[in-house]
Amino acid sequence: MSAEATANSQADVLSKVNISKSTTAPANMNNQKVTKTIVTSPYIYKPVGPYSQAILADKTLYVSGVLGLDQQGQLVCGDAEGQAQQALDNLKHVLEAGGSSLKGAVKTTILLANMDDFQAVNKVYAKYFSKDFPARATYQVAKLPLGAAVEIEAIALSGDVVVTEAGPCPCSRV
C-alpha cells in the first residue's frame, strides 16, 4: 500500500470514530509539525476518569488502560479470565479506532489485582496475540478502578505495519 493510500485509509478510519480534538504543535527547532489526535471508540465504555481512550501522535498510538467493562461501563461478571477477555476486546476496538490492530501493538502492560491470576490471563492473552508478540510487562497492583481484576494498556503503530525479525547481535563477547 502506498504512503498516500495508507494516509487516506487512516483518515477514513479516524473520520468514522469520535475524535474530539486534533492539534498540531512544533516538534523541534526546524518547525516540523506533529499531530496529536484524541481517539475514541464508540464500541467501548466512556473513560472512568479525566483521560482519553487513546492518543495518536503521528503514527504512534498510546492506548490508556482498558478494563473488563461492557459498553455500558459495567464490570463483566466472572473472574480475571473473563475480565481479561473483555479488556482485550476493548483494547482491539480502541486500536482499530486509531488505525491500528493487535498486530500493530509493540508494547502492552498488564496490571493485575492478584498475581495468582497471571496464568489465567496469559491463557486469554495468547488467544489475541498468537505470534509476533508485543513486548510486555505485568505487575500486581494494590487496587484497580471499580474493583477490576485486570487492566491492560498498549502502545501500537498506526498504519500499514510490516513485522520483521532482527538477526543475532553482531557484537562479540570478550
PDB file of C-alpha atoms in Angstrom:
ATOM      1  CA  MET A   1       0.000   0.000   0.000  1.00  0.00           C
ATOM      2  CA  SER A   2       1.444   3.388  -0.940  1.00  0.00           C
ATOM      3  CA  ALA A   3       2.077   6.083   1.671  1.00  0.00           C
ATOM      4  CA  GLU A   4      -0.744   8.159   0.165  1.00  0.00           C
ATOM      5  CA  ALA A   5      -3.165   5.207   0.275  1.00  0.00           C
ATOM      6  CA  THR A   6      -2.140   4.470   3.877  1.00  0.00           C
ATOM      7  CA  ALA A   7      -2.724   8.105   4.837  1.00  0.00           C
ATOM      8  CA  ASN A   8      -6.125   8.067   3.118  1.00  0.00           C
ATOM      9  CA  SER A   9      -7.010   4.779   4.836  1.00  0.00           C
ATOM     10  CA  GLN A  10      -6.058   6.227   8.236  1.00  0.00           C
ATOM     11  CA  ALA A  11      -8.086   9.357   7.524  1.00  0.00           C
ATOM     12  CA  ASP A  12     -11.100   7.194   6.650  1.00  0.00           C
ATOM     13  CA  VAL A  13     -10.784   5.207   9.900  1.00  0.00           C
ATOM     14  CA  LEU A  14     -10.301   8.303  12.033  1.00  0.00           C
ATOM     15  CA  SER A  15     -13.229  10.094  10.421  1.00  0.00           C
ATOM     16  CA  LYS A  16     -15.527   7.220  11.435  1.00  0.00           C
ATOM     17  CA  VAL A  17     -14.728   7.468  15.138  1.00  0.00           C
ATOM     18  CA  ASN A  18     -15.332  10.150  17.701  1.00  0.00           C
ATOM     19  CA  ILE A  19     -12.323  12.434  17.510  1.00  0.00           C
ATOM     20  CA  SER A  20     -12.816  15.218  19.971  1.00  0.00           C
ATOM     21  CA  LYS A  21      -9.662  17.170  19.229  1.00  0.00           C
ATOM     22  CA  SER A  22      -6.700  17.258  16.882  1.00  0.00           C
ATOM     23  CA  THR A  23      -3.846  19.645  17.486  1.00  0.00           C
ATOM     24  CA  THR A  24      -0.588  20.365  15.733  1.00  0.00           C
ATOM     25  CA  ALA A  25       2.465  21.656  17.548  1.00  0.00           C
ATOM     26  CA  PRO A  26       6.095  22.384  16.627  1.00  0.00           C
ATOM     27  CA  ALA A  27       8.176  19.233  17.112  1.00  0.00           C
ATOM     28  CA  ASN A  28      11.598  20.843  17.098  1.00  0.00           C
ATOM     29  CA  MET A  29      13.614  23.907  16.167  1.00  0.00           C
ATOM     30  CA  ASN A  30      13.011  23.290  12.430  1.00  0.00           C
ATOM     31  CA  ASN A  31       9.281  23.908  12.979  1.00  0.00           C
ATOM     32  CA  GLN A  32       8.358  20.402  11.863  1.00  0.00           C
ATOM     33  CA  LYS A  33       4.793  19.697  12.942  1.00  0.00           C
ATOM     34  CA  VAL A  34       3.474  16.632  14.720  1.00  0.00           C
ATOM     35  CA  THR A  35      -0.196  15.863  15.089  1.00  0.00           C
ATOM     36  CA  LYS A  36      -1.848  14.797  18.341  1.00  0.00           C
ATOM     37  CA  THR A  37      -5.272  13.245  17.788  1.00  0.00           C
ATOM     38  CA  ILE A  38      -7.692  12.217  20.524  1.00  0.00           C
ATOM     39  CA  VAL A  39      -9.088   8.798  19.571  1.00  0.00           C
ATOM     40  CA  THR A  40     -12.336   7.400  20.970  1.00  0.00           C
ATOM     41  CA  SER A  41     -14.016   4.134  20.034  1.00  0.00           C
ATOM     42  CA  PRO A  42     -17.814   4.231  20.106  1.00  0.00           C
ATOM     43  CA  TYR A  43     -17.783   0.472  20.797  1.00  0.00           C
ATOM     44  CA  ILE A  44     -16.488   0.593  24.371  1.00  0.00           C
ATOM     45  CA  TYR A  45     -17.357   2.371  27.610  1.00  0.00           C
ATOM     46  CA  LYS A  46     -16.520   6.021  28.255  1.00  0.00           C
ATOM     47  CA  PRO A  47     -13.353   6.579  30.330  1.00  0.00           C
ATOM     48  CA  VAL A  48     -13.903   6.285  34.079  1.00  0.00           C
ATOM     49  CA  GLY A  49     -11.742   9.358  34.745  1.00  0.00           C
ATOM     50  CA  PRO A  50     -10.336  12.506  33.119  1.00  0.00           C
ATOM     51  CA  TYR A  51      -8.316  10.840  30.348  1.00  0.00           C
ATOM     52  CA  SER A  52      -8.645   9.878  26.681  1.00  0.00           C
ATOM     53  CA  GLN A  53      -9.117   6.309  25.483  1.00  0.00           C
ATOM     54  CA  ALA A  54      -6.116   6.817  23.218  1.00  0.00           C
ATOM     55  CA  ILE A  55      -3.845   9.450  21.722  1.00  0.00           C
ATOM     56  CA  LEU A  56      -2.469   9.141  18.203  1.00  0.00           C
ATOM     57  CA  ALA A  57       0.810  11.064  17.920  1.00  0.00           C
ATOM     58  CA  ASP A  58       1.750  10.921  14.253  1.00  0.00           C
ATOM     59  CA  LYS A  59       1.899   7.124  13.681  1.00  0.00           C
ATOM     60  CA  THR A  60       2.207   6.010  17.306  1.00  0.00           C
ATOM     61  CA  LEU A  61      -0.965   5.147  19.213  1.00  0.00           C
ATOM     62  CA  TYR A  62      -0.924   5.321  23.017  1.00  0.00           C
ATOM     63  CA  VAL A  63      -3.876   3.416  24.485  1.00  0.00           C
ATOM     64  CA  SER A  64      -4.897   4.124  28.083  1.00  0.00           C
ATOM     65  CA  GLY A  65      -5.517   1.188  30.364  1.00  0.00           C
ATOM     66  CA  VAL A  66      -8.712  -0.656  29.466  1.00  0.00           C
ATOM     67  CA  LEU A  67     -10.755  -2.651  31.927  1.00  0.00           C
ATOM     68  CA  GLY A  68     -13.113  -5.588  31.562  1.00  0.00           C
ATOM     69  CA  LEU A  69     -16.139  -3.301  31.315  1.00  0.00           C
ATOM     70  CA  ASP A  70     -19.050  -3.768  28.939  1.00  0.00           C
ATOM     71  CA  GLN A  71     -20.211  -0.957  26.648  1.00  0.00           C
ATOM     72  CA  GLN A  72     -22.403   0.484  29.421  1.00  0.00           C
ATOM     73  CA  GLY A  73     -19.394   0.717  31.756  1.00  0.00           C
ATOM     74  CA  GLN A  74     -20.323  -2.235  33.974  1.00  0.00           C
ATOM     75  CA  LEU A  75     -17.661  -4.705  35.099  1.00  0.00           C
ATOM     76  CA  VAL A  76     -18.317  -8.055  33.400  1.00  0.00           C
ATOM     77  CA  CYS A  77     -19.267 -10.869  35.718  1.00  0.00           C
ATOM     78  CA  GLY A  78     -16.732 -13.509  36.417  1.00  0.00           C
ATOM     79  CA  ASP A  79     -13.109 -13.902  37.241  1.00  0.00           C
ATOM     80  CA  ALA A  80      -9.892 -12.379  35.907  1.00  0.00           C
ATOM     81  CA  GLU A  81     -10.102 -14.595  32.821  1.00  0.00           C
ATOM     82  CA  GLY A  82     -13.496 -13.176  31.799  1.00  0.00           C
ATOM     83  CA  GLN A  83     -12.394  -9.632  32.568  1.00  0.00           C
ATOM     84  CA  ALA A  84      -9.180 -10.134  30.564  1.00  0.00           C
ATOM     85  CA  GLN A  85     -11.206 -11.274  27.555  1.00  0.00           C
ATOM     86  CA  GLN A  86     -13.450  -8.196  27.752  1.00  0.00           C
ATOM     87  CA  ALA A  87     -10.434  -5.910  28.305  1.00  0.00           C
ATOM     88  CA  LEU A  88      -8.699  -7.358  25.231  1.00  0.00           C
ATOM     89  CA  ASP A  89     -11.886  -6.952  23.165  1.00  0.00           C
ATOM     90  CA  ASN A  90     -11.990  -3.321  24.319  1.00  0.00           C
ATOM     91  CA  LEU A  91      -8.296  -2.872  23.501  1.00  0.00           C
ATOM     92  CA  LYS A  92      -8.904  -4.237  19.995  1.00  0.00           C
ATOM     93  CA  HIS A  93     -11.717  -1.707  19.422  1.00  0.00           C
ATOM     94  CA  VAL A  94      -9.569   1.231  20.535  1.00  0.00           C
ATOM     95  CA  LEU A  95      -6.617   0.061  18.419  1.00  0.00           C
ATOM     96  CA  GLU A  96      -8.895  -0.167  15.376  1.00  0.00           C
ATOM     97  CA  ALA A  97     -10.340   3.285  16.088  1.00  0.00           C
ATOM     98  CA  GLY A  98      -6.780   4.628  15.958  1.00  0.00           C
ATOM     99  CA  GLY A  99      -5.978   2.950  12.640  1.00  0.00           C
ATOM    100  CA  SER A 100      -4.073   0.067  14.213  1.00  0.00           C
ATOM    101  CA  SER A 101      -4.711  -3.529  15.218  1.00  0.00           C
ATOM    102  CA  LEU A 102      -3.427  -6.171  17.603  1.00  0.00           C
ATOM    103  CA  LYS A 103      -0.697  -6.831  15.022  1.00  0.00           C
ATOM    104  CA  GLY A 104       0.400  -3.198  15.375  1.00  0.00           C
ATOM    105  CA  ALA A 105       0.858  -3.440  19.155  1.00  0.00           C
ATOM    106  CA  VAL A 106       4.518  -3.019  20.108  1.00  0.00           C
ATOM    107  CA  LYS A 107       4.162  -2.906  23.923  1.00  0.00           C
ATOM    108  CA  THR A 108       1.478  -3.917  26.384  1.00  0.00           C
ATOM    109  CA  THR A 109       1.324  -3.538  30.131  1.00  0.00           C
ATOM    110  CA  ILE A 110      -0.957  -5.725  32.221  1.00  0.00           C
ATOM    111  CA  LEU A 111      -1.967  -4.691  35.717  1.00  0.00           C
ATOM    112  CA  LEU A 112      -3.370  -7.417  37.961  1.00  0.00           C
ATOM    113  CA  ALA A 113      -5.114  -7.069  41.296  1.00  0.00           C
ATOM    114  CA  ASN A 114      -3.769 -10.547  42.134  1.00  0.00           C
ATOM    115  CA  MET A 115      -0.642 -12.113  40.598  1.00  0.00           C
ATOM    116  CA  ASP A 116      -2.253 -15.531  41.136  1.00  0.00           C
ATOM    117  CA  ASP A 117      -4.321 -14.662  38.027  1.00  0.00           C
ATOM    118  CA  PHE A 118      -1.178 -14.454  35.858  1.00  0.00           C
ATOM    119  CA  GLN A 119      -1.603 -17.867  34.153  1.00  0.00           C
ATOM    120  CA  ALA A 120      -5.345 -17.435  33.552  1.00  0.00           C
ATOM    121  CA  VAL A 121      -4.764 -14.017  31.964  1.00  0.00           C
ATOM    122  CA  ASN A 122      -1.885 -15.426  29.861  1.00  0.00           C
ATOM    123  CA  LYS A 123      -4.238 -18.102  28.531  1.00  0.00           C
ATOM    124  CA  VAL A 124      -6.663 -15.430  27.282  1.00  0.00           C
ATOM    125  CA  TYR A 125      -3.861 -13.123  26.075  1.00  0.00           C
ATOM    126  CA  ALA A 126      -2.447 -15.952  23.908  1.00  0.00           C
ATOM    127  CA  LYS A 127      -5.769 -16.119  22.007  1.00  0.00           C
ATOM    128  CA  TYR A 128      -5.383 -12.466  20.962  1.00  0.00           C
ATOM    129  CA  PHE A 129      -1.609 -12.382  20.449  1.00  0.00           C
ATOM    130  CA  SER A 130      -0.608 -15.730  18.936  1.00  0.00           C
ATOM    131  CA  LYS A 131       2.638 -14.731  17.179  1.00  0.00           C
ATOM    132  CA  ASP A 132       4.880 -11.704  16.743  1.00  0.00           C
ATOM    133  CA  PHE A 133       4.182 -10.875  20.369  1.00  0.00           C
ATOM    134  CA  PRO A 134       4.500  -7.284  21.557  1.00  0.00           C
ATOM    135  CA  ALA A 135       6.934  -6.501  24.356  1.00  0.00           C
ATOM    136  CA  ARG A 136       5.096  -6.794  27.667  1.00  0.00           C
ATOM    137  CA  ALA A 137       5.263  -6.166  31.374  1.00  0.00           C
ATOM    138  CA  THR A 138       2.882  -7.474  34.033  1.00  0.00           C
ATOM    139  CA  TYR A 139       2.556  -6.009  37.512  1.00  0.00           C
ATOM    140  CA  GLN A 140       0.457  -6.689  40.571  1.00  0.00           C
ATOM    141  CA  VAL A 141      -1.075  -3.521  41.969  1.00  0.00           C
ATOM    142  CA  ALA A 142      -2.820  -2.803  45.261  1.00  0.00           C
ATOM    143  CA  LYS A 143      -6.150  -1.938  43.638  1.00  0.00           C
ATOM    144  CA  LEU A 144      -7.667  -1.235  40.210  1.00  0.00           C
ATOM    145  CA  PRO A 145     -10.556   1.114  39.352  1.00  0.00           C
ATOM    146  CA  LEU A 146     -14.082  -0.174  40.008  1.00  0.00           C
ATOM    147  CA  GLY A 147     -12.720  -3.286  41.727  1.00  0.00           C
ATOM    148  CA  ALA A 148     -11.438  -4.713  38.434  1.00  0.00           C
ATOM    149  CA  ALA A 149      -9.095  -7.713  38.404  1.00  0.00           C
ATOM    150  CA  VAL A 150      -7.267  -6.741  35.173  1.00  0.00           C
ATOM    151  CA  GLU A 151      -6.261  -3.583  33.310  1.00  0.00           C
ATOM    152  CA  ILE A 152      -4.338  -3.554  30.004  1.00  0.00           C
ATOM    153  CA  GLU A 153      -2.666  -0.641  28.239  1.00  0.00           C
ATOM    154  CA  ALA A 154      -0.797  -0.602  24.933  1.00  0.00           C
ATOM    155  CA  ILE A 155       1.443   1.299  22.586  1.00  0.00           C
ATOM    156  CA  ALA A 156       0.917   0.500  18.907  1.00  0.00           C
ATOM    157  CA  LEU A 157       1.894   1.600  15.433  1.00  0.00           C
ATOM    158  CA  SER A 158      -0.842   3.037  13.246  1.00  0.00           C
ATOM    159  CA  GLY A 159      -0.942   2.344   9.520  1.00  0.00           C
ATOM    160  CA  ASP A 160       0.403  -0.484   7.378  1.00  0.00           C
ATOM    161  CA  VAL A 161       2.620  -2.419   9.816  1.00  0.00           C
ATOM    162  CA  VAL A 162       5.347  -4.699   8.479  1.00  0.00           C
ATOM    163  CA  VAL A 163       6.812  -7.143  11.001  1.00  0.00           C
ATOM    164  CA  THR A 164      10.436  -8.178  10.598  1.00  0.00           C
ATOM    165  CA  GLU A 165      12.780 -10.105  12.832  1.00  0.00           C
ATOM    166  CA  ALA A 166      16.234  -8.966  13.854  1.00  0.00           C
ATOM    167  CA  GLY A 167      19.131 -11.347  13.446  1.00  0.00           C
ATOM    168  CA  PRO A 168      21.661 -12.214  16.124  1.00  0.00           C
ATOM    169  CA  CYS A 169      23.578  -9.412  17.785  1.00  0.00           C
ATOM    170  CA  PRO A 170      26.691  -8.528  15.759  1.00  0.00           C
ATOM    171  CA  CYS A 171      28.608  -7.751  18.942  1.00  0.00           C
ATOM    172  CA  SER A 172      31.052 -10.244  20.369  1.00  0.00           C
ATOM    173  CA  ARG A 173      31.631 -11.088  23.997  1.00  0.00           C
ATOM    174  CA  VAL A 174      35.124 -10.865  25.368  1.00  0.00           C
TER     175      VAL A 174
END
